[in-house]
PDB file of C-alpha atoms in Angstrom:
ATOM      1  CA  MET U   1      74.457  21.188 215.792  1.00  0.00           C
ATOM      2  CA  SER U   2      71.267  21.629 214.427  1.00  0.00           C
ATOM      3  CA  ALA U   3      71.688  25.172 213.438  1.00  0.00           C
ATOM      4  CA  GLU U   4      75.377  23.449 211.384  1.00  0.00           C
ATOM      5  CA  LEU U   5      72.553  21.231 209.946  1.00  0.00           C
ATOM      6  CA  ASP U   6      69.366  24.116 209.455  1.00  0.00           C
ATOM      7  CA  GLN U   7      73.040  26.584 207.661  1.00  0.00           C
ATOM      8  CA  ALA U   8      74.500  23.996 205.577  1.00  0.00           C
ATOM      9  CA  LEU U   9      71.049  22.762 203.536  1.00  0.00           C
ATOM     10  CA  ARG U  10      70.271  26.596 203.238  1.00  0.00           C
ATOM     11  CA  VAL U  11      73.192  26.496 201.411  1.00  0.00           C
ATOM     12  CA  ARG U  12      72.810  23.627 199.272  1.00  0.00           C
ATOM     13  CA  GLN U  13      69.693  24.846 198.245  1.00  0.00           C
ATOM     14  CA  ARG U  14      70.735  27.980 197.629  1.00  0.00           C
ATOM     15  CA  ALA U  15      73.091  26.540 194.317  1.00  0.00           C
ATOM     16  CA  ARG U  16      71.171  24.265 193.719  1.00  0.00           C
ATOM     17  CA  ALA U  17      68.553  27.165 192.635  1.00  0.00           C
ATOM     18  CA  ARG U  18      70.853  29.591 191.124  1.00  0.00           C
ATOM     19  CA  ARG U  19      71.905  26.177 188.681  1.00  0.00           C
ATOM     20  CA  ARG U  20      69.133  25.306 187.285  1.00  0.00           C
ATOM     21  CA  THR U  21      68.001  29.948 187.262  1.00  0.00           C
ATOM     22  CA  ARG U  22      71.146  29.324 185.320  1.00  0.00           C
ATOM     23  CA  ARG U  23      70.492  26.421 183.088  1.00  0.00           C
ATOM     24  CA  PHE U  24      66.848  27.896 182.355  1.00  0.00           C
ATOM     25  CA  ALA U  25      68.754  30.610 181.610  1.00  0.00           C
ATOM     26  CA  ALA U  26      71.763  29.300 179.284  1.00  0.00           C
ATOM     27  CA  VAL U  27      68.650  27.537 177.568  1.00  0.00           C
ATOM     28  CA  ALA U  28      66.596  30.507 177.153  1.00  0.00           C
ATOM     29  CA  VAL U  29      69.354  32.310 175.378  1.00  0.00           C
ATOM     30  CA  GLY U  30      70.167  29.204 172.998  1.00  0.00           C
ATOM     31  CA  LEU U  31      66.567  28.837 172.445  1.00  0.00           C
ATOM     32  CA  LEU U  32      66.142  32.927 171.441  1.00  0.00           C
ATOM     33  CA  VAL U  33      69.571  32.356 169.634  1.00  0.00           C
ATOM     34  CA  VAL U  34      67.872  29.650 167.125  1.00  0.00           C
ATOM     35  CA  ALA U  35      64.788  31.164 166.661  1.00  0.00           C
ATOM     36  CA  ALA U  36      67.194  34.675 165.264  1.00  0.00           C
ATOM     37  CA  LEU U  37      68.669  32.471 163.309  1.00  0.00           C
ATOM     38  CA  ALA U  38      65.879  30.540 161.625  1.00  0.00           C
ATOM     39  CA  TRP U  39      64.421  34.479 161.163  1.00  0.00           C
ATOM     40  CA  LEU U  40      67.738  36.133 159.098  1.00  0.00           C
ATOM     41  CA  VAL U  41      67.025  32.126 157.281  1.00  0.00           C
ATOM     42  CA  GLY U  42      64.485  32.559 156.428  1.00  0.00           C
ATOM     43  CA  PHE U  43      62.494  35.821 156.636  1.00  0.00           C
ATOM     44  CA  SER U  44      64.971  38.413 156.165  1.00  0.00           C
ATOM     45  CA  PRO U  45      66.778  39.807 152.901  1.00  0.00           C
ATOM     46  CA  VAL U  46      70.378  39.950 154.510  1.00  0.00           C
ATOM     47  CA  LEU U  47      70.382  36.425 151.675  1.00  0.00           C
ATOM     48  CA  VAL U  48      68.903  37.751 148.866  1.00  0.00           C
ATOM     49  CA  VAL U  49      69.743  37.117 145.865  1.00  0.00           C
ATOM     50  CA  ARG U  50      69.686  39.470 143.944  1.00  0.00           C
ATOM     51  CA  ASP U  51      71.739  38.691 140.592  1.00  0.00           C
ATOM     52  CA  VAL U  52      72.907  35.288 139.757  1.00  0.00           C
ATOM     53  CA  GLU U  53      75.203  34.974 136.691  1.00  0.00           C
ATOM     54  CA  VAL U  54      74.952  31.543 134.575  1.00  0.00           C
ATOM     55  CA  THR U  55      78.623  30.967 132.363  1.00  0.00           C
ATOM     56  CA  GLY U  56      79.159  28.123 129.997  1.00  0.00           C
ATOM     57  CA  THR U  57      75.513  28.207 128.335  1.00  0.00           C
ATOM     58  CA  VAL U  58      77.402  27.131 124.934  1.00  0.00           C
ATOM     59  CA  LEU U  59      75.732  24.195 124.994  1.00  0.00           C
ATOM     60  CA  THR U  60      72.246  24.421 126.903  1.00  0.00           C
ATOM     61  CA  PRO U  61      70.014  27.774 125.179  1.00  0.00           C
ATOM     62  CA  VAL U  62      69.613  30.694 127.280  1.00  0.00           C
ATOM     63  CA  ASP U  63      65.804  30.116 127.523  1.00  0.00           C
ATOM     64  CA  ASP U  64      67.118  26.455 129.013  1.00  0.00           C
ATOM     65  CA  VAL U  65      68.810  28.413 131.450  1.00  0.00           C
ATOM     66  CA  ARG U  66      66.377  30.654 131.991  1.00  0.00           C
ATOM     67  CA  ALA U  67      63.874  28.168 132.124  1.00  0.00           C
ATOM     68  CA  ALA U  68      65.702  26.598 135.263  1.00  0.00           C
TER      69      ALA U  68
END
């Protein structure tokens, strides 16, 4: 009976360790994704604006639009 109990305890401990490892891996992957997105938004040239076209400048002079 003791051997069966030891075996059951080992199985539960291994299952617990697997869950802990999976949780750690999921958190690590999530953090890497967030870091990659932060880099993409902050430092990557992906979101660079090259040209801006303003229409409807009848009431506002061009120099005021450029200064803004």
